[in-house]
PDB file of C-alpha atoms in Angstrom:
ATOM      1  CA  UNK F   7     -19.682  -2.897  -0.649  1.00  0.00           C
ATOM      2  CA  UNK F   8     -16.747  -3.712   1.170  1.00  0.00           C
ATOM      3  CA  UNK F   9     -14.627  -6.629  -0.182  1.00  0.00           C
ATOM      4  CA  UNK F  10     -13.744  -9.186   2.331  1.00  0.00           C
ATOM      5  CA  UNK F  11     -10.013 -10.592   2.154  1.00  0.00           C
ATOM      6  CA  UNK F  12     -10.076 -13.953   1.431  1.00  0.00           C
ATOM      7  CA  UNK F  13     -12.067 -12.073  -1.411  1.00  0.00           C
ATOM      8  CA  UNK F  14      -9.360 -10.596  -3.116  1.00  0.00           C
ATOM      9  CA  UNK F  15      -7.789 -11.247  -6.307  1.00  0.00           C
ATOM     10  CA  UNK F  16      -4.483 -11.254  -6.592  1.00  0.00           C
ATOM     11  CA  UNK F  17      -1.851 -10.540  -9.680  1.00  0.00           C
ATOM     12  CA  UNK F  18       2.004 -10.520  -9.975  1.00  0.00           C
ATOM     13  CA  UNK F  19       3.649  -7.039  -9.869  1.00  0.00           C
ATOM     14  CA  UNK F  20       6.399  -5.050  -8.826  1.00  0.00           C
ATOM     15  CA  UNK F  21       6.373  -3.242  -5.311  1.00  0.00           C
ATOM     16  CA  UNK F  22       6.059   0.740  -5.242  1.00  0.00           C
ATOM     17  CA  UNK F  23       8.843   0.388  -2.072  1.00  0.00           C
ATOM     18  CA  UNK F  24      11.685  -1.973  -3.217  1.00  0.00           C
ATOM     19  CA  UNK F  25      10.642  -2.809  -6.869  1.00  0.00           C
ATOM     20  CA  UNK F  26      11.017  -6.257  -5.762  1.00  0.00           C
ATOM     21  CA  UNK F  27       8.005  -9.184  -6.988  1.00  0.00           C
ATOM     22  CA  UNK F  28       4.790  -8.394  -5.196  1.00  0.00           C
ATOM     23  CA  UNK F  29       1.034  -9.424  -5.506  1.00  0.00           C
ATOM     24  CA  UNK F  30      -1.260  -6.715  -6.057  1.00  0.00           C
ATOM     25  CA  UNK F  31      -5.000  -6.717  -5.225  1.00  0.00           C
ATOM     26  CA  UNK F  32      -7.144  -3.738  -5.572  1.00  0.00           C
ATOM     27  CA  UNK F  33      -9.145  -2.955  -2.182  1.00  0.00           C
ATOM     28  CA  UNK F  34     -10.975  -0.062  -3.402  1.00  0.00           C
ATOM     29  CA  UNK F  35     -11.055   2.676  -6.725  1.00  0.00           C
ATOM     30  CA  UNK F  36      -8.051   4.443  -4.908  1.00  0.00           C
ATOM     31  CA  UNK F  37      -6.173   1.799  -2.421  1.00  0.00           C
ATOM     32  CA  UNK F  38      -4.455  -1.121  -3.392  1.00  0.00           C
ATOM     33  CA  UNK F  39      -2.851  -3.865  -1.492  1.00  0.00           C
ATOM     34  CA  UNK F  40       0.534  -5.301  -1.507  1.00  0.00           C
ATOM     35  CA  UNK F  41       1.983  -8.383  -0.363  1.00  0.00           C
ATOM     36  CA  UNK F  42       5.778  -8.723  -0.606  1.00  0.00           C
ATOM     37  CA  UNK F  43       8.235 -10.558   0.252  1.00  0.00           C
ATOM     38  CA  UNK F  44      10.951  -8.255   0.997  1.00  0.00           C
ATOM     39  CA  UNK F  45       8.451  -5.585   2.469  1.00  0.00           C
ATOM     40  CA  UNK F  46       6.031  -7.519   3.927  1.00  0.00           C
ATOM     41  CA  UNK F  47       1.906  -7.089   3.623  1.00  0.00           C
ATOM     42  CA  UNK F  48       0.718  -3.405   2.921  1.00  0.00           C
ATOM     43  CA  UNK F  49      -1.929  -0.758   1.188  1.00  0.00           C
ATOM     44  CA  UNK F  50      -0.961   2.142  -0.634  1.00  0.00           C
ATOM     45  CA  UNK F  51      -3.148   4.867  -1.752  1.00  0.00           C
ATOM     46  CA  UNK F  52      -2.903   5.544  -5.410  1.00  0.00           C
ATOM     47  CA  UNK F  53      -1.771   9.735  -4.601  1.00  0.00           C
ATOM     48  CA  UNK F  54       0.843   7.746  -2.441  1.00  0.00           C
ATOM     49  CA  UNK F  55       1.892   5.395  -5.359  1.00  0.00           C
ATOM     50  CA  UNK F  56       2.207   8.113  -7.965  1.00  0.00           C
ATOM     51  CA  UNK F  57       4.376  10.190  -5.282  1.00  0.00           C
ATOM     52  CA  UNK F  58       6.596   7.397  -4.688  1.00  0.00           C
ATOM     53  CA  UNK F  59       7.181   7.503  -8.287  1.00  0.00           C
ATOM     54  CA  UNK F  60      10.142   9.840  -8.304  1.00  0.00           C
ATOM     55  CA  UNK F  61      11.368   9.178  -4.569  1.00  0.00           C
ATOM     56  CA  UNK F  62      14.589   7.341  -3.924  1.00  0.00           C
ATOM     57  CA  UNK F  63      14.535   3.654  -2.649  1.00  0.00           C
ATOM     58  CA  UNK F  64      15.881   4.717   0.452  1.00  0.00           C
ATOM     59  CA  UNK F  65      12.755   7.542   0.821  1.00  0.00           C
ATOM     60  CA  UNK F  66      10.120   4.816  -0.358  1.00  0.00           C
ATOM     61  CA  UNK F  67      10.973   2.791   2.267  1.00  0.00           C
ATOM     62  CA  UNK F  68      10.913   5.593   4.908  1.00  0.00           C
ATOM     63  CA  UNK F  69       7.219   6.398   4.246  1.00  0.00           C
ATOM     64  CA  UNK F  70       6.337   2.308   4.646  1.00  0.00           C
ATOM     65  CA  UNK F  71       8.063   2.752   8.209  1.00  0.00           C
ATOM     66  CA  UNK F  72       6.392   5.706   8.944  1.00  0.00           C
ATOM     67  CA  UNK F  73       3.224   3.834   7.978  1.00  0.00           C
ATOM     68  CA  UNK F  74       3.839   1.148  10.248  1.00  0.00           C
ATOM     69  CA  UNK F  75       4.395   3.227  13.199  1.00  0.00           C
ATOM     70  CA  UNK F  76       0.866   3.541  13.628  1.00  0.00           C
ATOM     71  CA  UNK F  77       0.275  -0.015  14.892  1.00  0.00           C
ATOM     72  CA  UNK F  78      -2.042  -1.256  12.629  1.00  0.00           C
ATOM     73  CA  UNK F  79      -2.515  -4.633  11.360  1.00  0.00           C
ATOM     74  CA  UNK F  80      -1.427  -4.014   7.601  1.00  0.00           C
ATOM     75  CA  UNK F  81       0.334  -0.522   7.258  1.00  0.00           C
ATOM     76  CA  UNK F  82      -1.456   2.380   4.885  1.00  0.00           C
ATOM     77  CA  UNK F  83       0.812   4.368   3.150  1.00  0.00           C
ATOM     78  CA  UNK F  84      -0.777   7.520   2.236  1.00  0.00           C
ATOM     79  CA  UNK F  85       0.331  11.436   1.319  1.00  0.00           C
ATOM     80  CA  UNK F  86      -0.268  13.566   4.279  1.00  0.00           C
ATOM     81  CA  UNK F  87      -3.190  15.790   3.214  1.00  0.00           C
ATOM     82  CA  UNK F  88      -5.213  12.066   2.576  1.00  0.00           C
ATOM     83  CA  UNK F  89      -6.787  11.294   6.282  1.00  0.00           C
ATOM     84  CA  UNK F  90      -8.466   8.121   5.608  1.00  0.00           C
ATOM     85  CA  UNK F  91      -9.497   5.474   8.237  1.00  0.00           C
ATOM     86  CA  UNK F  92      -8.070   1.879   6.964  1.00  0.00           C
ATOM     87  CA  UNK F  93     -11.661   0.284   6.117  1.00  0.00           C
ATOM     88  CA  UNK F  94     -12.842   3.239   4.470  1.00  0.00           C
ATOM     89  CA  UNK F  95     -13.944   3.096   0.767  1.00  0.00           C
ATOM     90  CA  UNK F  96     -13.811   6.317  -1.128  1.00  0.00           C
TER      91      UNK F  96
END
């Protein structure tokens, strides 16, 4: 069961790309979704977010551009051996 947006529940946290204040809402067991104001609206597999963990600033915020290049409404930042299509629950 997919969760629609306006669905979502959202809670104050930090951001996994500029440790800024972010909402968080869990999308699925493994993808969450960020909204931020620095960094704008995004989801993040949990692989990704545990990888980010010891990245530089600089390199977190490489992967969200690379993550926007692919033209999709919110960006999906995920590791590269993850291939996961953006309404896909796992």
């Amino acid at each position: 069961m997919n969760i629609l947006p306006f669905e979502r529940r959202y809670f104050p946290s930090s951001c996994p790309v500029c440790a800024g204040t972010a909402l968080e809402a869990e999308i699925t067991f493994r993808k969450v979704e960020f909204q931020c104001a620095s960094c704008g609206a995004f989801e993040i597999t949990s692989a990704a977010r545990a990888a980010m963990k010891g990245l530089s600033q600089e390199s977190r915020g490489v992967w969200l551009a690379q993550a926007r290049q692919h033209g999709s409404a919110i960006p999906l930042v995920a590791c590269a051996n993850e291939t996961l299509s953006h309404g896909a629950a796992f």
